[in-house]
One Martini backbone bead per residue (centre of mass of N, CA, C, O) as a GRO file, in nm:
protein
  229
    1MET     BB    1   0.046   0.060  -0.014
    2SER     BB    2   0.296   0.266   0.015
    3TYR     BB    3   0.380   0.226  -0.293
    4ASP     BB    4   0.114   0.326  -0.401
    5LYS     BB    5   0.174   0.609  -0.312
    6SER     BB    6   0.457   0.668  -0.430
    7VAL     BB    7   0.308   0.692  -0.709
    8LEU     BB    8   0.053   0.846  -0.711
    9LYS     BB    9   0.135   1.134  -0.634
   10PHE     BB   10   0.251   1.197  -0.926
   11LEU     BB   11  -0.038   1.154  -1.039
   12PRO     BB   12  -0.356   1.234  -1.237
   13ALA     BB   13  -0.614   1.083  -1.106
   14SER     BB   14  -0.801   1.168  -1.353
   15ARG     BB   15  -0.627   1.025  -1.599
   16VAL     BB   16  -0.464   0.820  -1.399
   17LEU     BB   17  -0.372   0.486  -1.362
   18PHE     BB   18  -0.311   0.259  -1.043
   19GLY     BB   19  -0.174  -0.077  -0.982
   20THR     BB   20  -0.150  -0.357  -0.775
   21GLN     BB   21  -0.040  -0.731  -0.798
   22VAL     BB   22   0.000  -1.018  -0.634
   23SER     BB   23   0.132  -1.305  -0.643
   24GLN     BB   24   0.071  -1.607  -0.556
   25ASN     BB   25   0.390  -1.688  -0.460
   26LEU     BB   26   0.485  -1.382  -0.339
   27ARG     BB   27   0.740  -1.303  -0.548
   28LYS     BB   28   0.553  -1.071  -0.703
   29VAL     BB   29   0.476  -0.746  -0.852
   30TYR     BB   30   0.216  -0.599  -1.015
   31SER     BB   31   0.202  -0.346  -1.260
   32ALA     BB   32  -0.031  -0.057  -1.367
   33PHE     BB   33  -0.149   0.112  -1.627
   34GLY     BB   34  -0.388   0.404  -1.705
   35LEU     BB   35  -0.601   0.566  -1.917
   36ALA     BB   36  -0.893   0.825  -1.841
   37SER     BB   37  -0.780   1.005  -2.051
   38LYS     BB   38  -0.709   1.223  -2.363
   39GLN     BB   39  -0.635   1.536  -2.294
   40GLN     BB   40  -0.324   1.435  -2.201
   41ILE     BB   41  -0.121   1.199  -2.361
   42CYS     BB   42   0.173   1.289  -2.336
   43LYS     BB   43   0.203   1.403  -2.044
   44ASP     BB   44   0.102   1.106  -1.912
   45CYS     BB   45   0.310   0.928  -2.042
   46GLN     BB   46   0.567   1.063  -1.929
   47THR     BB   47   0.476   0.988  -1.656
   48ILE     BB   48   0.489   0.703  -1.663
   49ILE     BB   49   0.770   0.675  -1.781
   50ASN     BB   50   0.927   0.786  -1.547
   51ARG     BB   51   0.814   0.605  -1.305
   52SER     BB   52   0.907   0.345  -1.446
   53ILE     BB   53   1.215   0.415  -1.384
   54VAL     BB   54   1.234   0.532  -1.120
   55GLU     BB   55   1.112   0.215  -0.992
   56ARG     BB   56   1.208  -0.008  -1.184
   57MET     BB   57   0.928  -0.091  -1.393
   58TYR     BB   58   1.173  -0.310  -1.562
   59SER     BB   59   1.314  -0.509  -1.777
   60GLU     BB   60   1.520  -0.557  -1.998
   61ASN     BB   61   1.298  -0.682  -2.226
   62GLU     BB   62   1.095  -0.387  -2.141
   63LYS     BB   63   1.212  -0.144  -2.278
   64ILE     BB   64   1.051  -0.142  -2.556
   65ASP     BB   65   0.798  -0.064  -2.447
   66LEU     BB   66   0.846   0.232  -2.370
   67VAL     BB   67   0.907   0.332  -2.658
   68LYS     BB   68   0.631   0.235  -2.780
   69TYR     BB   69   0.464   0.449  -2.578
   70ALA     BB   70   0.611   0.700  -2.675
   71ILE     BB   71   0.525   0.673  -2.971
   72LYS     BB   72   0.225   0.660  -2.957
   73SER     BB   73   0.194   0.960  -2.807
   74ILE     BB   74   0.292   1.138  -3.050
   75TYR     BB   75   0.075   1.047  -3.223
   76ARG     BB   76  -0.214   0.951  -3.318
   77TYR     BB   77  -0.433   0.825  -3.125
   78ASN     BB   78  -0.485   0.491  -3.217
   79GLU     BB   79  -0.409   0.497  -3.552
   80PHE     BB   80  -0.119   0.323  -3.481
   81PHE     BB   81   0.112   0.078  -3.574
   82PHE     BB   82   0.459  -0.080  -3.458
   83ASN     BB   83   0.775  -0.142  -3.618
   84MET     BB   84   1.042  -0.300  -3.482
   85SER     BB   85   1.408  -0.266  -3.565
   86ALA     BB   86   1.711  -0.421  -3.603
   87PRO     BB   87   2.028  -0.493  -3.667
   88GLU     BB   88   2.200  -0.729  -3.800
   89GLY     BB   89   2.293  -0.904  -3.520
   90ILE     BB   90   2.067  -0.765  -3.314
   91ASP     BB   91   1.908  -0.676  -3.042
   92LEU     BB   92   1.657  -0.496  -2.985
   93LYS     BB   93   1.717  -0.411  -2.687
   94GLU     BB   94   2.007  -0.282  -2.762
   95CYS     BB   95   1.854  -0.027  -2.904
   96VAL     BB   96   1.795   0.051  -2.586
   97LEU     BB   97   1.913   0.350  -2.407
   98ILE     BB   98   1.947   0.412  -2.051
   99GLY     BB   99   1.994   0.743  -1.914
  100ASN     BB  100   2.206   1.020  -1.800
  101GLY     BB  101   2.257   1.203  -2.051
  102CYS     BB  102   2.342   1.268  -2.325
  103LYS     BB  103   2.640   1.216  -2.369
  104SER     BB  104   2.626   0.936  -2.231
  105VAL     BB  105   2.470   0.817  -2.451
  106ALA     BB  106   2.638   0.857  -2.677
  107LYS     BB  107   2.891   0.700  -2.555
  108LYS     BB  108   2.724   0.418  -2.572
  109ILE     BB  109   2.677   0.435  -2.900
  110ARG     BB  110   2.982   0.421  -2.972
  111GLN     BB  111   3.065   0.167  -2.828
  112SER     BB  112   2.827  -0.050  -2.948
  113PHE     BB  113   2.866   0.085  -3.222
  114THR     BB  114   3.011  -0.050  -3.515
  115ASN     BB  115   3.177  -0.190  -3.784
  116GLU     BB  116   3.199  -0.453  -3.634
  117ASN     BB  117   2.862  -0.492  -3.610
  118ILE     BB  118   2.785  -0.287  -3.838
  119LYS     BB  119   2.794  -0.327  -4.180
  120ASP     BB  120   2.593  -0.142  -4.257
  121LEU     BB  121   2.658   0.210  -4.333
  122ASP     BB  122   2.385   0.313  -4.300
  123LYS     BB  123   2.311   0.219  -4.036
  124LEU     BB  124   2.516   0.328  -3.877
  125HIS     BB  125   2.463   0.630  -3.958
  126GLU     BB  126   2.168   0.616  -3.818
  127ILE     BB  127   2.300   0.563  -3.524
  128LEU     BB  128   2.535   0.794  -3.516
  129SER     BB  129   2.331   1.022  -3.538
  130CYS     BB  130   2.183   0.995  -3.242
  131ALA     BB  131   2.465   1.083  -3.120
  132ALA     BB  132   2.494   1.365  -3.262
  133VAL     BB  133   2.225   1.491  -3.133
  134LEU     BB  134   2.305   1.453  -2.840
  135GLU     BB  135   2.561   1.630  -2.858
  136LYS     BB  136   2.355   1.890  -2.898
  137ILE     BB  137   2.260   1.841  -2.598
  138SER     BB  138   2.161   2.000  -2.314
  139TYR     BB  139   2.160   1.721  -2.048
  140SER     BB  140   2.122   1.555  -1.741
  141GLY     BB  141   1.876   1.347  -1.737
  142SER     BB  142   1.665   1.165  -1.868
  143VAL     BB  143   1.699   0.890  -2.096
  144ILE     BB  144   1.582   0.761  -2.437
  145CYS     BB  145   1.707   0.544  -2.678
  146PHE     BB  146   1.635   0.468  -3.029
  147VAL     BB  147   1.842   0.289  -3.298
  148GLY     BB  148   1.619   0.183  -3.464
  149GLY     BB  149   1.363   0.093  -3.646
  150ILE     BB  150   1.059   0.280  -3.746
  151LYS     BB  151   0.687   0.162  -3.826
  152ALA     BB  152   0.428   0.317  -3.969
  153SER     BB  153   0.074   0.209  -3.934
  154GLU     BB  154  -0.243   0.161  -3.996
  155TYR     BB  155  -0.514   0.026  -3.922
  156ASN     BB  156  -0.610  -0.226  -4.158
  157LYS     BB  157  -0.329  -0.149  -4.274
  158THR     BB  158  -0.004  -0.249  -4.447
  159SER     BB  159   0.087   0.010  -4.532
  160LYS     BB  160   0.348   0.217  -4.497
  161LEU     BB  161   0.366   0.577  -4.378
  162ASP     BB  162   0.618   0.555  -4.165
  163GLU     BB  163   0.992   0.632  -4.097
  164LEU     BB  164   1.233   0.593  -3.869
  165ASP     BB  165   1.590   0.639  -3.738
  166GLY     BB  166   1.526   0.764  -3.455
  167PHE     BB  167   1.502   0.798  -3.093
  168ILE     BB  168   1.422   1.065  -2.837
  169TYR     BB  169   1.365   1.059  -2.467
  170PHE     BB  170   1.217   1.267  -2.206
  171PRO     BB  171   1.041   1.182  -1.910
  172SER     BB  172   1.128   1.450  -1.692
  173ARG     BB  173   1.052   1.679  -1.858
  174GLU     BB  174   0.925   1.988  -1.868
  175LYS     BB  175   0.701   2.146  -1.947
  176GLY     BB  176   0.828   2.332  -2.280
  177ASN     BB  177   1.012   2.108  -2.331
  178VAL     BB  178   1.188   1.905  -2.470
  179PHE     BB  179   1.085   1.542  -2.517
  180ALA     BB  180   1.100   1.494  -2.827
  181THR     BB  181   1.303   1.299  -3.086
  182ILE     BB  182   1.348   1.297  -3.436
  183VAL     BB  183   1.529   1.090  -3.678
  184GLU     BB  184   1.691   1.153  -3.986
  185ALA     BB  185   1.941   0.957  -4.217
  186LYS     BB  186   2.166   1.052  -4.472
  187ASN     BB  187   2.442   0.896  -4.647
  188TYR     BB  188   2.494   1.174  -4.820
  189ASN     BB  189   2.545   1.459  -4.981
  190GLY     BB  190   2.287   1.642  -4.851
  191GLY     BB  191   2.095   1.454  -4.670
  192GLU     BB  192   1.964   1.661  -4.492
  193ASN     BB  193   1.747   1.782  -4.714
  194ASP     BB  194   1.599   1.494  -4.691
  195ALA     BB  195   1.550   1.469  -4.395
  196GLU     BB  196   1.364   1.753  -4.395
  197LYS     BB  197   1.148   1.640  -4.563
  198GLN     BB  198   1.051   1.386  -4.408
  199LEU     BB  199   0.973   1.513  -4.135
  200ILE     BB  200   0.760   1.695  -4.259
  201GLU     BB  201   0.597   1.427  -4.354
  202THR     BB  202   0.520   1.339  -4.056
  203ILE     BB  203   0.357   1.569  -3.901
  204PRO     BB  204   0.046   1.465  -3.996
  205PHE     BB  205   0.067   1.210  -3.767
  206LEU     BB  206   0.065   1.377  -3.535
  207SER     BB  207  -0.012   1.547  -3.261
  208ALA     BB  208  -0.176   1.825  -3.169
  209GLU     BB  209  -0.006   1.897  -2.903
  210LEU     BB  210   0.223   1.948  -3.078
  211GLU     BB  211   0.554   2.111  -3.148
  212HIS     BB  212   0.782   2.204  -3.405
  213ASN     BB  213   1.128   2.136  -3.479
  214ILE     BB  214   1.384   2.161  -3.741
  215VAL     BB  215   1.711   2.017  -3.763
  216PRO     BB  216   2.038   2.050  -3.929
  217LEU     BB  217   2.257   1.857  -4.014
  218THR     BB  218   2.512   1.620  -4.103
  219LYS     BB  219   2.322   1.379  -4.307
  220CYS     BB  220   2.102   1.498  -4.122
  221ALA     BB  221   1.809   1.519  -3.875
  222TYR     BB  222   1.585   1.680  -3.626
  223MET     BB  223   1.279   1.665  -3.434
  224GLU     BB  224   1.142   1.896  -3.205
  225LEU     BB  225   0.936   1.816  -2.929
  226THR     BB  226   0.630   2.014  -2.782
  227ILE     BB  227   0.421   2.078  -2.555
  228LYS     BB  228   0.149   2.266  -2.556
  229GLU     BB  229   0.022   2.516  -2.356
   0.00000   0.00000   0.00000
């Protein structure tokens, strides 16, 4: 009960539900969040993900679920499903990096992914573009970064509508600050121009709660997302 209270005090009770249940053998406690309202999906999902990280309510194999939940929240809610992929020979969970500080997570990416374990140079460029974006951001708080591929499709339709090369999420950042970043990379000279165009094409699929700002880098671009006041 005290654990429930410690989590609940951080949640907007009118919009986010939380509960726990002890397993039959009394060895585990299962926790679950739920959305009771769609009024502030982006902010409420951010709160849920932040509490999940602070309370360490996920296993190594469940890190990808945090990414999926974050991705789902920034798109028009419940209109899309998402397929996540990892480079050949890499487990999907290895593409999820969680840590404190953008520079620290960028360093982890560069240490974990090199031309020794990523033979596809275009894919390696996409991964290292995520590190390059993180290195441009001055932030020491909690960071989730996904360096695999993300494909968005509409429910009841099989064709892909949108594709992302990387995703960065800041679960504890206050409203009014950039809380999510989409990365698009093109591994050729001037690729940042095409990357910027592709990010512009993503905007119609995103939540109406968001404001966007696109920043070009060398051979990549990223879109900063902020929740509207």
